[in-house]
Short mmCIF file of C-alpha atoms in Angstrom, two decimals:
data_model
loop_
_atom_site.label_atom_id
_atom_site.label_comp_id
_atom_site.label_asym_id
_atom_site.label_seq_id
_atom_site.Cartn_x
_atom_site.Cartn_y
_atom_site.Cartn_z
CA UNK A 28 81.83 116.36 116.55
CA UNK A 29 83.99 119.04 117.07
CA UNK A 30 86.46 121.17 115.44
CA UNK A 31 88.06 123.84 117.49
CA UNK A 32 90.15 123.12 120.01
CA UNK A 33 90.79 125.43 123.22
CA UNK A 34 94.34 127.11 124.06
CA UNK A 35 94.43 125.20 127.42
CA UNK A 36 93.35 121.94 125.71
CA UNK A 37 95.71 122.19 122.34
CA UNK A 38 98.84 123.24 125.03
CA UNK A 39 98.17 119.11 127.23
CA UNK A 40 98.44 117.25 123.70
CA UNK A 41 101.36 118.52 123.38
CA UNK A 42 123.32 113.06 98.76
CA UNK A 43 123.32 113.16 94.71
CA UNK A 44 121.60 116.33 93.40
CA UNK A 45 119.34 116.54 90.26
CA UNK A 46 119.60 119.25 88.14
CA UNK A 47 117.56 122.42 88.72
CA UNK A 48 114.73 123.36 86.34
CA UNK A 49 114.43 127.16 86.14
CA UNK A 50 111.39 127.10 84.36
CA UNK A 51 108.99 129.96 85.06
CA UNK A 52 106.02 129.62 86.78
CA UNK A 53 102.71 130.04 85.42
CA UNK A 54 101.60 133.28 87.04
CA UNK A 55 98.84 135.63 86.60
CA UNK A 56 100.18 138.45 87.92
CA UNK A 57 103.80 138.15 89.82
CA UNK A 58 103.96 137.64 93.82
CA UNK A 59 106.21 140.26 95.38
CA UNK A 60 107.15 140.61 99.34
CA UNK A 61 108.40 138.45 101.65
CA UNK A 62 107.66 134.95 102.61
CA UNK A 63 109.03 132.77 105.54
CA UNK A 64 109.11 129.30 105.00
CA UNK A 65 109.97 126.43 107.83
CA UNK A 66 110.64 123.08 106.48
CA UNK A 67 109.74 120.04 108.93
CA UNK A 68 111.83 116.90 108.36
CA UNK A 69 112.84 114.95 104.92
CA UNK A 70 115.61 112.36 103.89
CA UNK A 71 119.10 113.84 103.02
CA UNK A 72 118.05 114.14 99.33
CA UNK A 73 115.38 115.49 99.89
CA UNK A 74 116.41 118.20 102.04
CA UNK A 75 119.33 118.87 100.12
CA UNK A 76 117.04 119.09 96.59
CA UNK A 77 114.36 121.38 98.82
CA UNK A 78 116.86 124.03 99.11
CA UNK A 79 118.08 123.44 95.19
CA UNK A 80 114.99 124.00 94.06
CA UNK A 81 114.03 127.16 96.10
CA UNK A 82 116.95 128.72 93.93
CA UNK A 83 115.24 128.05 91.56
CA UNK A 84 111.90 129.77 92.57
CA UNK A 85 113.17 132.82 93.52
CA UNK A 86 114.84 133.18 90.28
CA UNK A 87 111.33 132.79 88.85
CA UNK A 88 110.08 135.04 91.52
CA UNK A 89 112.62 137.79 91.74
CA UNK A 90 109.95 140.14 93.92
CA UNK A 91 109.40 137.61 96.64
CA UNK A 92 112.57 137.79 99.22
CA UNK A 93 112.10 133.58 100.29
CA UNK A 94 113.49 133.18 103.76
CA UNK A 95 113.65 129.37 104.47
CA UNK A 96 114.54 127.86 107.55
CA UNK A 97 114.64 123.93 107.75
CA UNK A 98 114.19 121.81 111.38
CA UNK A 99 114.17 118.55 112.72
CA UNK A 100 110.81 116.24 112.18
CA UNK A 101 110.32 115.87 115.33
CA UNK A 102 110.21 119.28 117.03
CA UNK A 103 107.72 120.69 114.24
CA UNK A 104 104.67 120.72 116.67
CA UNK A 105 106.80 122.45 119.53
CA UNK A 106 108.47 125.23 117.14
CA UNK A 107 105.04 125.40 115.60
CA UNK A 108 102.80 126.25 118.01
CA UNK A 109 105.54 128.47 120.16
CA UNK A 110 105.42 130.48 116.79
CA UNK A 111 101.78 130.93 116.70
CA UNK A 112 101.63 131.91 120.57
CA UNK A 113 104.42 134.65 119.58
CA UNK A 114 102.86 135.82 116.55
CA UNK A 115 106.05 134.34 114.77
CA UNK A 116 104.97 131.89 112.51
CA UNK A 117 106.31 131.02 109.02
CA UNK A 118 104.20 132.19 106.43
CA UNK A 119 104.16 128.97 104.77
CA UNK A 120 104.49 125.42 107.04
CA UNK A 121 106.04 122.46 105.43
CA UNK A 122 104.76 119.69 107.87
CA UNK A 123 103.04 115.94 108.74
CA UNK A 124 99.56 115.60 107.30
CA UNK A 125 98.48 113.89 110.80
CA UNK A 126 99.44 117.82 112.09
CA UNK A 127 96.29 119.31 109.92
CA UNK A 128 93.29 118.87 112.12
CA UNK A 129 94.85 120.22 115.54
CA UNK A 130 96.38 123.08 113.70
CA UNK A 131 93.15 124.08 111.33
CA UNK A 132 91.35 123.43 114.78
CA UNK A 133 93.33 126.11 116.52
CA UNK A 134 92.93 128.25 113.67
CA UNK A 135 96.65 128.28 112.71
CA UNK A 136 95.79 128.01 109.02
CA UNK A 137 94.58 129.05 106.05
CA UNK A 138 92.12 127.13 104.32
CA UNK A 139 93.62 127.17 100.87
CA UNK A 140 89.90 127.35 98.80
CA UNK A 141 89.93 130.91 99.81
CA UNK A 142 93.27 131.92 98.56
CA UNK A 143 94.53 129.80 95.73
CA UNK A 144 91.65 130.07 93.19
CA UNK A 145 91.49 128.81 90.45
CA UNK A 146 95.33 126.94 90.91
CA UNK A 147 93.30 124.46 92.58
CA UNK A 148 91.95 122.52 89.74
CA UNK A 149 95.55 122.67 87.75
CA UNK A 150 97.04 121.19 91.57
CA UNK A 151 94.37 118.42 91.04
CA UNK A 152 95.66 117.99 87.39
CA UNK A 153 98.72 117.09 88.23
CA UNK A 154 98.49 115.04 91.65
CA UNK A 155 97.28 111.22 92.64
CA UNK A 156 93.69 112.10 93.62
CA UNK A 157 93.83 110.01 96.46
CA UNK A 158 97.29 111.80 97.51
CA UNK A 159 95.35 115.08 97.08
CA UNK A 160 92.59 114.27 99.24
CA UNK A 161 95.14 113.59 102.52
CA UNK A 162 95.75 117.87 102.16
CA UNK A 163 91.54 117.92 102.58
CA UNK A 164 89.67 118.15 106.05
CA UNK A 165 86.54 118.99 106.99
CA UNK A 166 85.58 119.54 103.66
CA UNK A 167 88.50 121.95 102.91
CA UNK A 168 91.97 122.32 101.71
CA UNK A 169 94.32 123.11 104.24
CA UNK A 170 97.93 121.58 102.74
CA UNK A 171 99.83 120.78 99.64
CA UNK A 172 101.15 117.07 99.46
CA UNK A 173 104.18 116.01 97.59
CA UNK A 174 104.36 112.80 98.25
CA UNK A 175 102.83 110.86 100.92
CA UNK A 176 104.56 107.35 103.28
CA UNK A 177 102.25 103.98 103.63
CA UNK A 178 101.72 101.84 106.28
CA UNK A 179 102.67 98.91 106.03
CA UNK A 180 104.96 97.23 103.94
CA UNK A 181 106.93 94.22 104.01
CA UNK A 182 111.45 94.06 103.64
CA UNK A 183 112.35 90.32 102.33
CA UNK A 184 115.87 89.34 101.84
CA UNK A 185 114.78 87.36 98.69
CA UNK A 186 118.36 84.95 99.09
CA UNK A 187 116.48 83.58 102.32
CA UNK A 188 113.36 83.54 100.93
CA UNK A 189 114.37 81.01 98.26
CA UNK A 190 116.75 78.82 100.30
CA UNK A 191 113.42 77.94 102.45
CA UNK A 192 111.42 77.09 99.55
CA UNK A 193 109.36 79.96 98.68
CA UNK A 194 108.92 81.72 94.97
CA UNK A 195 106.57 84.71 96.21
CA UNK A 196 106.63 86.92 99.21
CA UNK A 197 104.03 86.07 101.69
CA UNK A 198 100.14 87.29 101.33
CA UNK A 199 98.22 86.46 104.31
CA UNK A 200 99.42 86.51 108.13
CA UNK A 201 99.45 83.18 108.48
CA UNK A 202 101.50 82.40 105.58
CA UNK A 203 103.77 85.19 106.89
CA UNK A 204 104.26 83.56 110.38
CA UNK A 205 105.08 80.43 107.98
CA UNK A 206 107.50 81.86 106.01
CA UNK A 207 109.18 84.00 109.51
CA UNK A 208 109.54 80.15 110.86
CA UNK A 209 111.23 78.53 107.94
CA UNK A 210 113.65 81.76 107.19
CA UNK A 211 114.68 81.69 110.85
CA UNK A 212 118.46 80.82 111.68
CA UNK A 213 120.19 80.53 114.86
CA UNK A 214 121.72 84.14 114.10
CA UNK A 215 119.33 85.66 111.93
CA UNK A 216 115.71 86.04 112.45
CA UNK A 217 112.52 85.26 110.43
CA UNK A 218 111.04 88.81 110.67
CA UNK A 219 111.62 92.33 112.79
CA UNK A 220 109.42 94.65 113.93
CA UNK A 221 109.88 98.11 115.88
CA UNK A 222 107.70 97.98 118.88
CA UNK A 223 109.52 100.95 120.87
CA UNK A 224 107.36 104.20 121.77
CA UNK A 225 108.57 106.40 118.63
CA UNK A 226 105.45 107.63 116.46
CA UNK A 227 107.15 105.88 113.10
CA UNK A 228 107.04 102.65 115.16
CA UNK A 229 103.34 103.02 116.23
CA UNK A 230 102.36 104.09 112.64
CA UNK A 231 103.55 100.85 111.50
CA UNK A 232 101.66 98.74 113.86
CA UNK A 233 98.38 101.23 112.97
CA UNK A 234 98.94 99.59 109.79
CA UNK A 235 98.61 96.53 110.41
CA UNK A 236 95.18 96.92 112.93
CA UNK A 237 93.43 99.25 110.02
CA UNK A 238 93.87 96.37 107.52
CA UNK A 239 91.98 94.16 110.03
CA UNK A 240 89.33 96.61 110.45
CA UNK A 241 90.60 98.35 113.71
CA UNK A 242 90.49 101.89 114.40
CA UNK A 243 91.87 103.52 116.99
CA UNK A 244 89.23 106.18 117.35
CA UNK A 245 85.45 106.56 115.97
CA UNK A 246 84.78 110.04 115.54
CA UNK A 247 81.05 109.72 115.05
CA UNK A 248 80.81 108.77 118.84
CA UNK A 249 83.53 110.05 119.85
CA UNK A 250 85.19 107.28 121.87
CA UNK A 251 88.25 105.37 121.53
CA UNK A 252 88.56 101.97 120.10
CA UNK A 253 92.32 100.53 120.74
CA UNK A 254 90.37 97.62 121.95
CA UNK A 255 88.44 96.73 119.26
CA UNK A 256 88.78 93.01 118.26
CA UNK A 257 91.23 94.44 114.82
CA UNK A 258 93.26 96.62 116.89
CA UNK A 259 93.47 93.84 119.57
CA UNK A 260 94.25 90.78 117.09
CA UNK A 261 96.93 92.97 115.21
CA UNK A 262 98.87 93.17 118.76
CA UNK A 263 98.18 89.34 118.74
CA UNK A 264 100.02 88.81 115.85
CA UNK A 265 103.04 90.73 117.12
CA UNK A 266 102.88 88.38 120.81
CA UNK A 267 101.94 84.88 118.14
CA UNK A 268 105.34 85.91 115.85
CA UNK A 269 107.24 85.95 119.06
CA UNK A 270 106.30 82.94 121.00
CA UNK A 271 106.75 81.29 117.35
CA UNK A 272 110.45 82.09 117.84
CA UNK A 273 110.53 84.11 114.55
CA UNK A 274 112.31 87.61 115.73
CA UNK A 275 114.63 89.00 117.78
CA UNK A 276 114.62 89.44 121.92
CA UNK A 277 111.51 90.76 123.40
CA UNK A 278 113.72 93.18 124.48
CA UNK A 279 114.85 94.04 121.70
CA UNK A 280 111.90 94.69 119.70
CA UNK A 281 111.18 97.50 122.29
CA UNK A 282 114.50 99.15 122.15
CA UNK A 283 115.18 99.24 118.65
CA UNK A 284 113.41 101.47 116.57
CA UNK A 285 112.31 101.64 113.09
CA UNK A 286 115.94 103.03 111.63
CA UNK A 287 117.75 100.47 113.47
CA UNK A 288 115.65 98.10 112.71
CA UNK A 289 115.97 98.91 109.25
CA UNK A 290 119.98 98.87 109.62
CA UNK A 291 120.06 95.48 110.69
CA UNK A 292 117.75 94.15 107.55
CA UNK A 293 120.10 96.27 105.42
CA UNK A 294 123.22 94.09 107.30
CA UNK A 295 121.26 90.66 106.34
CA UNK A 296 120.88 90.03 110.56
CA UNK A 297 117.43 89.64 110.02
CA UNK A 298 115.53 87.93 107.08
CA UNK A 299 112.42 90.46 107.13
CA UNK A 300 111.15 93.74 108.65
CA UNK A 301 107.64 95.23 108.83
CA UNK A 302 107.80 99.22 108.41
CA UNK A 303 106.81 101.87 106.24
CA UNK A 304 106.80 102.33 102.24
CA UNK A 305 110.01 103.34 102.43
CA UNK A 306 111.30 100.36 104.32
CA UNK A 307 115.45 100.63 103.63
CA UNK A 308 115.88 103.14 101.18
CA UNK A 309 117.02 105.77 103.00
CA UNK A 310 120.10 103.88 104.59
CA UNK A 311 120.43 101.53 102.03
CA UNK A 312 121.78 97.66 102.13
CA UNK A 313 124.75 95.52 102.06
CA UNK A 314 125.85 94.83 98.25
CA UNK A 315 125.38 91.46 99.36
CA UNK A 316 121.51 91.08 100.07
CA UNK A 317 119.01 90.70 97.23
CA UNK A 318 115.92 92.40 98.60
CA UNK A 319 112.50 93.49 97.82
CA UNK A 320 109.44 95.76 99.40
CA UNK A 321 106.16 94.66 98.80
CA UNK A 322 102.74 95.56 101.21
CA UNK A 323 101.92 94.26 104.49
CA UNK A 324 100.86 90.77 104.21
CA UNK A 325 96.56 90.36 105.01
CA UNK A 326 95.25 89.14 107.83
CA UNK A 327 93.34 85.97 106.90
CA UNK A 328 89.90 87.33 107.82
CA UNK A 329 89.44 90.86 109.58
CA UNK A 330 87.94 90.58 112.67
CA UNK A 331 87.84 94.24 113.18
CA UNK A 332 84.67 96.58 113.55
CA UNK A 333 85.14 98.77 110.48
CA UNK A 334 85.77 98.29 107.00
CA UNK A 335 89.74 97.30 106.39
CA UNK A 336 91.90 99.18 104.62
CA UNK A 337 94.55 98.41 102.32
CA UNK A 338 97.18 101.19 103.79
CA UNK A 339 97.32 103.87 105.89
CA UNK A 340 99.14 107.02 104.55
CA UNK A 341 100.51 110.32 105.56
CA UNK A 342 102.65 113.20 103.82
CA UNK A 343 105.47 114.39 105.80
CA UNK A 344 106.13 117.23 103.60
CA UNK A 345 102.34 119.24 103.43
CA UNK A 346 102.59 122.40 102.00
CA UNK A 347 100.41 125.05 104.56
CA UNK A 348 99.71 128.43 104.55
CA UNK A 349 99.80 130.42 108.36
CA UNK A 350 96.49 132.01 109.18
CA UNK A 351 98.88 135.11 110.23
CA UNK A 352 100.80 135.24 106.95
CA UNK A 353 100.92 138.98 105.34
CA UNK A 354 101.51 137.79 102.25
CA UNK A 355 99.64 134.99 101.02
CA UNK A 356 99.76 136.21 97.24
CA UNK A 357 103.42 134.98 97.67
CA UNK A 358 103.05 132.28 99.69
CA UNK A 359 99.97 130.79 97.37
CA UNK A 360 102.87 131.01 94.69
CA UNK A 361 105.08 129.04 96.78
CA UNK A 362 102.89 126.80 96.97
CA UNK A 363 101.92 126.68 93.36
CA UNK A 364 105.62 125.93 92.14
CA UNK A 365 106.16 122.64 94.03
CA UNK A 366 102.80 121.61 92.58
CA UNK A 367 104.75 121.24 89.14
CA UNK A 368 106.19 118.06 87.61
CA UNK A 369 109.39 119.54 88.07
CA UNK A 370 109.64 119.80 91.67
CA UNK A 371 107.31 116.42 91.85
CA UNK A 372 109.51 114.32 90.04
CA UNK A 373 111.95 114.49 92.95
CA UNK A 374 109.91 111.72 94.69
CA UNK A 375 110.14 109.79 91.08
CA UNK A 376 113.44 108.98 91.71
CA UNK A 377 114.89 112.31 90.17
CA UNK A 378 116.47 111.44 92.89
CA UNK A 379 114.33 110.18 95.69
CA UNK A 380 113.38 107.06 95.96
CA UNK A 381 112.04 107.09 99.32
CA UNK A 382 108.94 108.18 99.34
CA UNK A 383 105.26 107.39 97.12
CA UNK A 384 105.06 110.16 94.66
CA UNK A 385 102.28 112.72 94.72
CA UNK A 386 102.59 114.03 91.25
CA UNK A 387 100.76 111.68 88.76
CA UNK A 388 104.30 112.27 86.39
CA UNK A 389 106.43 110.87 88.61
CA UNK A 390 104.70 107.22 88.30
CA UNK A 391 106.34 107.22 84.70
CA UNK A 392 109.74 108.05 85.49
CA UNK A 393 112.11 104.95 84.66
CA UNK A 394 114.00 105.33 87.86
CA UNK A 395 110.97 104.61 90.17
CA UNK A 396 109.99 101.77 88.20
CA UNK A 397 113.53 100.16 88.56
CA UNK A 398 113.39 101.00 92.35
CA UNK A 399 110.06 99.88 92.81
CA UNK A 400 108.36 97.59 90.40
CA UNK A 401 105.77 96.35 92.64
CA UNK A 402 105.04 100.28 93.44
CA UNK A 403 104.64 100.96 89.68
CA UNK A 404 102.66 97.89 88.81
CA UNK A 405 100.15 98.04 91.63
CA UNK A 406 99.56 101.94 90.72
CA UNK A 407 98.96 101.42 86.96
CA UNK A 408 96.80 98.63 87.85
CA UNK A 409 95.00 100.92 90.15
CA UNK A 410 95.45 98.90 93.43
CA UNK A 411 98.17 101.12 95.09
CA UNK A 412 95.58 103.94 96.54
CA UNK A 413 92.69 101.74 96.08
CA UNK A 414 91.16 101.24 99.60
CA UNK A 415 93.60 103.11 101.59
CA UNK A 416 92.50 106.08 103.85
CA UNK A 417 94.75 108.76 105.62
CA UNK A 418 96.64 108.07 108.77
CA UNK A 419 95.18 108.54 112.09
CA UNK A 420 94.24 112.20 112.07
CA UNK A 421 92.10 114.01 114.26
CA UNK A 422 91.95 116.43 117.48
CA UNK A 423 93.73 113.84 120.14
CA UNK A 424 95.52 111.90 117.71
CA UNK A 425 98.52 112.12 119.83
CA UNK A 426 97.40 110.87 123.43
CA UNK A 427 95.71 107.93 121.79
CA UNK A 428 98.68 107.11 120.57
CA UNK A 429 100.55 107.30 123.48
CA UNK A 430 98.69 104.88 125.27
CA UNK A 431 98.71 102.52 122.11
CA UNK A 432 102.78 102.60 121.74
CA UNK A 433 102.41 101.70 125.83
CA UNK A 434 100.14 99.21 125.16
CA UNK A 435 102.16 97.48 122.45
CA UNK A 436 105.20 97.23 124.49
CA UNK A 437 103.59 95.84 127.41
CA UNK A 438 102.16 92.96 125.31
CA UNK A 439 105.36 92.32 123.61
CA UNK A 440 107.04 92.29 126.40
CA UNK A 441 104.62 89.53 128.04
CA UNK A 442 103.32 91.62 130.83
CA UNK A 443 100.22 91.91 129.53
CA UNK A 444 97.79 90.11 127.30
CA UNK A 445 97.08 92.28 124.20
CA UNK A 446 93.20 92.24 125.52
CA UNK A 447 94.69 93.46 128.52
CA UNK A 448 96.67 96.40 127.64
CA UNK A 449 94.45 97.70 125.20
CA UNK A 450 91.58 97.56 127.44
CA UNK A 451 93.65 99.94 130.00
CA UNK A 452 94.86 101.53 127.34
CA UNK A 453 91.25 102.56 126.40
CA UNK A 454 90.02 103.87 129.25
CA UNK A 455 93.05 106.27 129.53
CA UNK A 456 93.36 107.66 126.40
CA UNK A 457 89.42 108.43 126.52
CA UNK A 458 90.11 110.36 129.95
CA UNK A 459 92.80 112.43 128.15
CA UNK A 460 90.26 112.45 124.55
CA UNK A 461 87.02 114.03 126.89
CA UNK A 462 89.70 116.64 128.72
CA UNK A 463 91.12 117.41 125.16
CA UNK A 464 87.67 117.72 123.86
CA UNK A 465 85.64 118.70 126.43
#
């Protein structure tokens, strides 16, 4: 398989705050210089306690002059690579864990084995181990995670739940198409789902084809797999859940995205909502609906080709050094101070609840457990992490998705069968993976 990527190739895929620790940082000798740091994305906390706690590390670091820019999510790959081509590049990325293989690829960054030493094995210390592995590829370290968000998860207005009979959430597909039919009303439906073309949406549905052994792409031979039987009977779900009568318009599954859809859980206008780990808790809910997250019901027996997966997961806030950056002393410090509890424990609802906590310290933070129970309880039982494996993430990553969020809407949408679309689906997105690849 291979690694690099050509120019030519890499250019078509194309609230409250927490108080500040000042603690200093465990240093062997002090950083000095200037770093640049671009920040990709984040919930309002988080953004908000990103730039808190930067006072804080340049008042441990009083020799490195920080300069910290934050962006939008979704232009990270544009502003990214028009910095590399202009030899303008932060010193230090803060990006999507999916980003890693095209960058490393294109030789945008450093692998962090050669500069970080012997901080390695205290970051390991102190993070989930499988958390830690989603900054690995190809053998190597190329980003710092802080927390990572898991594919899928389940929203259940519990009021419905137990006015049509039921004491648990669901735990298989079928009992979830069971408990969609019994929890629909004439004005609110069983169960939601984003089907439009944004990545978040398409992440969600990757979910849900992983657990039944689907993969979108084998990297041993190279070829694409959106129709392989799991990827194909997860989209069959979707079209069964519809012609059951459980969920909105068609229509309207394809035109309202994950936030939205998420909005309209959060107004009690639908009774549940397939998304990500974080399902509502950045917008939040009426005072009036008793709900609870819990993981992505299982499909009855995978019928996919590879081995399921419990969840898929990805950090949207990966710590990476620039292969350009002058001064990676400072920007391996950088790097080193949000791999502390205190900086951590922002994800452990200190304040953020929104996202799975990276730092091992987090998970015993009262405020998660009262946000999440199930979270808590399946990661002290060891269940959480067990079985789950990073989100799609390799050279391509993004035309094969492309042709999968096409794919989905066409089957939702009825013009296609999900055999169909994923079939043409296929055979595009491996005309776009051999160009990419050569």
């Amino acid at each position: 398989m291979k690694n690099s990527i050509s120019r030519r190739s890499f250019l078509g895929t194309t609230t409250a705050a927490g108080a500040v620790s000042m603690l200093p940082l465990n240093q062997a000798r002090a950083a000095s210089g200037e770093i640049s740091v671009w920040k990709f994305g984040g919930t309002p906390q988080e953004v908000e306690q990103w730039a808190l706690r930067n006072d804080a590390f340049t008042s441990a670091n009083p020799d490195v002059g920080l300069n910290y820019s934050y962006f939008n999510g979704q232009i990270r790959r544009q502003k990214i690579l028009a910095g590399f081509q202009t030899n303008r590049l932060a010193d230090v990325i803060i990006a999507f864990g999916q980003d890693i293989p095209e960058f490393a690829g294109f030789g945008m960054l450093q692998p962090l084995d050669d500069i970080a030493g012997d901080k390695i094995a205290e970051w390991k210390e102190r993070i989930v181990p499988e958390v830690f592995e989603s900054g690995m590829h190809d053998g190597k370290l190329y980003a710092l995670p802080t927390y990572v968000d898991m594919a899928s998860f389940l929203a259940i207005n519990l009021d419905a739940m137990e006015e049509a009979g039921f004491d648990r959430p669901p735990e298989t597909w079928s009992e979830l198409r069971e408990y969609a039919k019994a929890m629909t009303k004439p004005d609110r439906p069983g169960l939601a789902f984003p089907a439009t073309t944004a990545p978040v949406d398409i992440n969600i549905f990757e979910g849900l084809a992983y657990a039944n052994g689907g993969r979108i792409f084998d990297e041993e031979s190279g070829k694409v797999t959106l129709n392989d039987p799991g990827v194909v009977d997860a989209l069959q779900f979707y079209v069964d859940v519809i012609a059951d009568g459980s969920t909105p318009a068609s229509t309207s599954l394809t035109e309202t995205f994950f936030r939205d859809t998420a909005q309209l859980f959060g107004q009690g206008r639908s009774a549940m909502w397939i998304g990500l780990s974080w399902l509502n808790t950045p917008w939040g809910v009426n005072d009036d609906v008793r709900w609870t997250g819990v993981p992505m019901p299982r499909p009855d027996t995978p019928t996919g080709s590879f081995e399921p997966v419990n969840a898929i997961m990805d950090g949207t806030a990966m710590l990476m050094v620039s292969a350009r950056s002058e001064n990676p002393e400072a920007a391996v410090e950088y790097l080193d101070f949000w791999s502390q509890d205190d900086q951590l424990e922002i994800w452990g609802g200190q304040p953020e609840i929104a996202r799975i906590p990276a730092g091992k310290a987090a998970w015993d933070n009262a405020e998660l457990k009262e946000a999440w129970p199930n979270w808590v309880k399946s990661y002290e039982e060891g269940s959480l992490f067990a079985g789950a494996a990073p989100m799609p993430r390799f050279i391509g990553v993004s035309a094969i998705e492309s042709a999968l969020g096409t794919a989905i809407q066409q089957a939702v949408l009825g013009q296609k069968t999900p055999q169909e679309a994923l079939d043409e689906a296929t055979t595009a997105a491996q005309a776009q993976i051999d160009l990419i690849r050569g």
